[in-house]
Amino acid sequence: MIQCGRLKGNQQKNHRVIIKSMSERTITIPLWGAPGTPLLRTETLARDLGLSRVDAPPTEGPLVRLTEERLEFCTLGDPDLSGALWVDFTDTHAQRRSRASARELLIRAARIRGVDHPLLIDATAGLGRDGFLLAAHGFRVVMIEANPVVAALLDDGLRRARHLPRLEAVLARIRLFVGNSLELLPQLDEQPAVIYLDPMFPQRTKSAKVKQDLRLLQLLDRHDLAPEPLLAAALAIGANKVVVKRPLKGPFLGGIAPGHCLKGKAIRFDVYPGPGKKESPVQIV
Ligand SMILES: C[S@@+](CC[C@H](N)C(=O)[O-])C[C@H]1O[C@@H](n2cnc3c(N)ncnc32)[C@H](O)[C@@H]1O
């Protein structure tokens, strides 16, 4: 049961995290605690995430790295991917800069008129950027993330953001759950107003346009989670609407036409009104 009013998210234990290399070999990700980080914390994290703790970072390959400041995911020995992935909700400058118009579109797509703090389920939470934005615009957001490493990065970002008093009200509206939304959506104890889906777009790893953080996130993508059944499960909940982020020219998810779309420069939001609302989804054969 997901209790939407409760304060604490759960953590899925002992979930082995694997990623596929370019040659499709399966690699388990090591976890390394940098000097200054408590050994107990690294050990607990490794156990919770199903990762193997290492005493020294490898020279190449993926790595979950705990530093004194934050938890990061990186891949070593690849000059094209020299950065690291972490979650930071405190960097207002970056937030203002980043894709302001696409973000405004998301708020318009999710908006529920006349309801204070509607409940929104972000069923593909990822690094929580969209979910955080929605919470900042008044939604109570339940974030669900299936990948334990991504969820741990997100949890770490939320934890650090809690130190900032100006974010207190926004964070009070966010809950994080680790697990597969397909299994968790039917367990909600409150009918959500909106279910939001942002499944990973098809891989374009060779494109220079794909930013480093997205490429790192793609490395962690669990290929076993197909997005089509998630849309079917979301529609079955009977929320006021289901909103799906898609590439601007991508096909409708699962071939199901939305009631309407909001289009940006590179992406669009497909909006599926719930039962009893004006527009209902149409299956395209
Ligand atoms: C493109 S990312 C979402 C990015 C997110 N909207 C943001 O703003 O950071 C997609 C995420 O959905 C997660 N995901 C995919 N299928 C899922 C499922 N069935 N349940 C929970 N999470 C899922 C993936 O692990 C991945 O982290």
Coordinates of C-alpha atoms and ligand atoms in Angstrom, one line a residue:
M1 CA 0.0 0.0 0.0
I2 CA 1.4 3.4 -0.9
Q3 CA 0.2 5.8 1.7
C4 CA 0.2 9.1 -0.1
G5 CA -0.1 11.1 3.1
R6 CA 2.8 9.6 4.9
L7 CA 6.2 11.3 5.3
K8 CA 8.7 8.6 4.7
G9 CA 9.5 6.8 1.4
N10 CA 10.5 3.1 1.5
Q11 CA 13.7 1.6 0.1
Q12 CA 13.7 -1.6 -1.9
K13 CA 16.4 -3.8 -0.5
N14 CA 18.8 -6.3 -2.1
H15 CA 18.0 -5.4 -5.7
R16 CA 21.0 -6.3 -7.8
V17 CA 21.8 -3.4 -10.2
I18 CA 23.2 -4.3 -13.5
I19 CA 23.9 -2.3 -16.7
K20 CA 24.7 -3.4 -20.2
S21 CA 28.0 -2.3 -21.8
M22 CA 28.2 -1.3 -25.4
S23 CA 29.0 -4.9 -26.3
E24 CA 25.9 -6.0 -24.2
R25 CA 28.0 -7.7 -21.6
T26 CA 26.3 -7.5 -18.2
I27 CA 28.3 -5.5 -15.7
T28 CA 27.6 -5.1 -12.0
I29 CA 28.3 -1.6 -10.6
P30 CA 30.8 -1.2 -7.8
L31 CA 30.3 1.3 -5.1
W32 CA 33.3 3.3 -3.6
G33 CA 33.3 5.6 -0.6
A34 CA 35.8 8.4 -1.1
P35 CA 38.2 9.2 1.7
G36 CA 36.3 10.9 4.6
T37 CA 33.1 9.0 4.1
P38 CA 32.1 6.7 6.9
L39 CA 32.7 3.0 6.1
L40 CA 29.4 2.0 7.8
R41 CA 27.4 4.3 5.5
T42 CA 29.1 2.9 2.4
E43 CA 28.6 -0.6 3.5
T44 CA 24.9 0.0 4.3
L45 CA 24.4 1.7 0.9
A46 CA 26.1 -1.1 -0.9
R47 CA 23.9 -3.7 0.8
D48 CA 20.7 -1.7 0.3
L49 CA 21.4 -1.2 -3.4
G50 CA 22.8 -4.7 -4.0
L51 CA 26.2 -3.3 -5.1
S52 CA 29.6 -4.6 -4.3
R53 CA 31.7 -2.1 -2.2
V54 CA 35.2 -1.6 -3.4
D55 CA 38.2 -0.2 -1.5
A56 CA 39.6 1.7 -4.5
P57 CA 37.9 3.1 -7.6
P58 CA 38.4 1.0 -10.7
T59 CA 40.3 2.5 -13.6
E60 CA 37.4 2.1 -16.0
G61 CA 33.7 1.3 -16.1
P62 CA 30.7 2.4 -14.2
L63 CA 31.0 3.4 -10.5
V64 CA 28.7 4.6 -7.8
R65 CA 30.8 7.1 -5.8
L66 CA 30.0 8.4 -2.3
T67 CA 31.8 11.6 -1.6
E68 CA 31.6 13.8 1.5
E69 CA 29.2 16.1 -0.4
R70 CA 26.9 13.7 -2.3
L71 CA 26.2 10.4 -4.1
E72 CA 27.3 10.2 -7.7
F73 CA 27.2 7.9 -10.7
C74 CA 30.0 8.1 -13.2
T75 CA 31.8 6.0 -15.8
L76 CA 35.6 6.0 -15.6
G77 CA 38.1 5.8 -18.5
D78 CA 35.7 7.2 -21.1
P79 CA 36.9 10.6 -22.3
D80 CA 33.5 11.3 -23.9
L81 CA 31.7 10.7 -20.6
S82 CA 34.0 12.3 -18.1
G83 CA 31.3 13.9 -15.9
A84 CA 29.3 12.5 -13.1
L85 CA 25.6 12.3 -12.5
W86 CA 24.1 13.6 -9.2
V87 CA 20.9 15.3 -8.1
D88 CA 21.0 19.0 -7.1
F89 CA 17.8 20.9 -6.3
T90 CA 19.7 23.7 -4.7
D91 CA 21.2 25.2 -7.9
T92 CA 18.6 27.8 -8.7
H93 CA 20.7 29.3 -11.5
A94 CA 20.7 26.0 -13.4
Q95 CA 17.1 25.5 -12.8
R96 CA 16.1 28.9 -14.2
R97 CA 18.3 28.3 -17.2
S98 CA 17.2 24.8 -18.1
R99 CA 14.5 24.5 -20.7
A100 CA 12.2 27.1 -19.2
S101 CA 9.6 26.7 -22.0
A102 CA 9.4 22.9 -21.8
R103 CA 9.0 23.1 -18.1
E104 CA 6.2 25.6 -18.4
L105 CA 4.5 23.3 -20.9
L106 CA 4.6 20.5 -18.3
I107 CA 2.8 22.6 -15.8
R108 CA 0.2 23.5 -18.3
A109 CA -0.3 19.9 -19.3
A110 CA -0.6 18.7 -15.7
R111 CA -2.7 21.6 -14.3
I112 CA -5.9 20.7 -12.5
R113 CA -8.2 23.8 -12.2
G114 CA -9.8 24.5 -8.9
V115 CA -8.0 21.9 -6.8
D116 CA -5.5 23.0 -4.1
H117 CA -2.4 20.7 -4.1
P118 CA -3.7 17.9 -6.4
L119 CA -2.0 14.5 -5.9
L120 CA 0.3 13.7 -8.9
I121 CA 2.1 10.4 -9.3
D122 CA 5.4 10.8 -11.1
A123 CA 5.6 7.1 -12.1
T124 CA 9.0 7.4 -13.8
A125 CA 10.7 9.8 -11.4
G126 CA 14.3 9.5 -12.7
L127 CA 16.4 12.3 -11.3
G128 CA 13.2 14.1 -10.1
R129 CA 13.6 17.2 -12.1
D130 CA 10.1 17.2 -13.5
G131 CA 8.6 16.0 -10.2
F132 CA 10.4 18.7 -8.2
L133 CA 9.1 21.3 -10.7
L134 CA 5.6 20.0 -10.3
A135 CA 5.9 20.1 -6.5
A136 CA 7.2 23.7 -6.7
H137 CA 4.0 24.5 -8.6
G138 CA 1.8 23.2 -5.8
F139 CA 1.3 19.5 -6.7
R140 CA 1.7 16.9 -4.0
V141 CA 4.1 14.6 -5.8
V142 CA 4.6 10.9 -5.2
M143 CA 7.8 9.9 -7.0
I144 CA 8.2 6.3 -8.0
E145 CA 11.6 5.1 -9.4
A146 CA 12.3 1.5 -10.3
N147 CA 16.1 1.7 -10.6
P148 CA 17.6 1.6 -7.1
V149 CA 20.7 3.5 -8.1
V150 CA 18.7 6.3 -9.7
A151 CA 16.4 6.3 -6.7
A152 CA 19.4 6.6 -4.3
L153 CA 20.8 9.5 -6.3
L154 CA 17.3 11.2 -6.1
D155 CA 17.0 10.4 -2.4
D156 CA 20.4 11.9 -1.8
G157 CA 19.5 15.1 -3.7
L158 CA 16.2 15.4 -1.7
R159 CA 18.1 14.9 1.5
R160 CA 20.6 17.7 0.7
A161 CA 17.8 20.0 -0.4
R162 CA 16.2 19.6 3.0
H163 CA 19.0 21.8 4.4
L164 CA 17.6 24.8 2.6
P165 CA 14.7 26.5 4.4
R166 CA 13.4 28.1 1.2
L167 CA 12.7 24.6 -0.2
E168 CA 11.0 23.3 2.9
A169 CA 7.4 23.7 1.6
V170 CA 8.2 22.1 -1.8
L171 CA 10.0 19.1 -0.2
A172 CA 7.1 18.6 2.2
R173 CA 4.9 17.9 -0.8
I174 CA 7.3 15.2 -2.2
R175 CA 7.4 11.4 -1.3
L176 CA 9.8 9.0 -2.9
F177 CA 9.2 5.3 -3.3
V178 CA 11.5 2.7 -4.9
G179 CA 9.9 0.1 -7.0
N180 CA 8.1 -0.7 -10.2
S181 CA 5.1 1.6 -10.9
L182 CA 3.3 -1.3 -12.6
E183 CA 3.2 -3.0 -9.2
L184 CA 2.8 0.2 -7.0
L185 CA 0.2 2.1 -8.9
P186 CA -2.7 -0.2 -8.0
Q187 CA -1.6 0.1 -4.3
L188 CA -2.3 3.8 -3.9
D189 CA -4.5 4.7 -1.0
E190 CA -5.7 7.9 -2.5
Q191 CA -7.0 8.5 -6.1
P192 CA -4.5 10.7 -7.8
A193 CA -5.5 13.7 -9.9
V194 CA -2.7 13.2 -12.4
I195 CA -0.3 10.4 -13.4
Y196 CA 2.8 11.6 -15.1
L197 CA 5.0 9.3 -17.3
D198 CA 8.3 10.2 -18.8
P199 CA 9.8 6.9 -20.1
M200 CA 13.3 7.0 -21.5
F201 CA 13.3 8.1 -25.1
P202 CA 14.9 5.7 -27.6
Q203 CA 18.7 5.7 -27.2
R204 CA 20.7 8.2 -29.2
T205 CA 24.0 7.7 -27.4
K206 CA 26.2 8.6 -30.4
S207 CA 24.5 11.9 -30.9
A208 CA 26.5 14.9 -29.6
K209 CA 23.2 16.5 -28.9
V210 CA 22.5 14.1 -26.1
K211 CA 23.8 15.7 -22.9
Q212 CA 26.2 13.9 -20.6
D213 CA 23.7 13.5 -17.8
L214 CA 21.2 11.9 -20.1
R215 CA 23.8 9.5 -21.5
L216 CA 24.8 8.5 -18.0
L217 CA 21.1 8.0 -17.1
Q218 CA 20.6 5.9 -20.2
L219 CA 23.5 3.7 -19.0
L220 CA 21.4 2.9 -15.9
D221 CA 18.2 2.3 -17.8
R222 CA 16.5 -0.9 -17.0
H223 CA 15.7 -2.3 -20.4
D224 CA 13.3 -4.8 -18.9
L225 CA 10.7 -2.0 -18.1
A226 CA 8.6 -1.5 -21.2
P227 CA 6.7 1.8 -21.1
E228 CA 3.5 0.6 -22.9
P229 CA 2.1 -1.5 -20.1
L230 CA 2.8 1.4 -17.7
L231 CA 0.4 3.7 -19.8
A232 CA -2.3 1.0 -19.7
A233 CA -1.8 0.6 -15.9
A234 CA -2.0 4.4 -15.5
L235 CA -5.1 4.8 -17.6
A236 CA -6.8 2.0 -15.5
I237 CA -6.4 4.0 -12.3
G238 CA -9.0 6.5 -13.4
A239 CA -7.1 9.7 -12.6
N240 CA -8.4 13.0 -13.9
K241 CA -5.6 12.8 -16.5
V242 CA -2.5 10.9 -17.5
V243 CA 0.3 13.0 -19.0
V244 CA 3.1 11.4 -21.1
K245 CA 6.3 13.1 -22.2
R246 CA 7.3 12.1 -25.7
P247 CA 9.9 13.2 -28.3
L248 CA 8.2 15.8 -30.5
K249 CA 8.0 13.6 -33.5
G250 CA 7.8 10.2 -31.7
P251 CA 4.8 7.9 -32.0
F252 CA 2.0 7.9 -29.4
L253 CA 3.0 5.6 -26.5
G254 CA 1.5 2.1 -27.2
G255 CA -0.3 3.5 -30.3
I256 CA -2.9 5.1 -28.0
A257 CA -3.9 8.6 -29.2
P258 CA -4.2 11.2 -26.4
G259 CA -7.1 13.7 -26.0
H260 CA -4.7 16.5 -26.9
C261 CA -1.0 17.3 -27.1
L262 CA 1.1 20.3 -25.9
K263 CA 4.1 20.8 -28.2
G264 CA 7.4 22.3 -27.5
K265 CA 10.6 22.6 -29.6
A266 CA 11.9 19.1 -29.1
I267 CA 9.3 17.4 -26.9
R268 CA 5.5 17.2 -26.5
F269 CA 3.2 16.2 -23.7
D270 CA 0.4 13.9 -24.6
V271 CA -2.6 14.4 -22.3
Y272 CA -5.1 11.5 -21.8
P273 CA -8.2 12.7 -20.0
G274 CA -9.6 10.3 -17.4
P275 CA -13.0 8.5 -17.5
G276 CA -15.9 10.8 -17.6
K277 CA -13.8 13.7 -18.8
K278 CA -14.5 15.4 -22.2
E279 CA -12.0 13.5 -24.4
S280 CA -11.2 9.8 -24.1
P281 CA -8.3 7.9 -25.5
V282 CA -8.6 6.3 -28.9
Q283 CA -6.7 3.2 -29.9
I284 CA -4.9 3.6 -33.3
V285 CA -4.6 0.3 -35.0
Ligands
LIG1 C1 13.6 9.6 -18.6 S1 13.8 9.1 -16.9 C2 12.7 10.3 -16.1 C3 13.3 11.6 -16.0 C4 12.5 12.5 -15.0 N1 11.2 12.9 -15.6 C5 13.2 13.7 -14.6 O1 12.7 14.8 -14.7 O2 14.4 13.5 -14.1 C6 12.8 7.7 -16.9 C7 13.0 7.0 -15.5 O3 11.8 6.1 -15.4 C8 12.2 5.0 -14.7 N2 11.2 3.9 -14.9 C9 11.0 3.3 -16.1 N3 10.0 2.4 -16.0 C10 9.6 2.5 -14.7 C11 8.6 1.8 -13.9 N4 7.8 0.8 -14.5 N5 8.5 2.1 -12.6 C12 9.2 3.0 -12.0 N6 10.2 3.7 -12.7 C13 10.4 3.4 -14.0 C14 13.6 4.7 -15.2 O4 14.4 3.9 -14.3 C15 14.2 6.1 -15.4 O5 14.9 6.5 -14.3

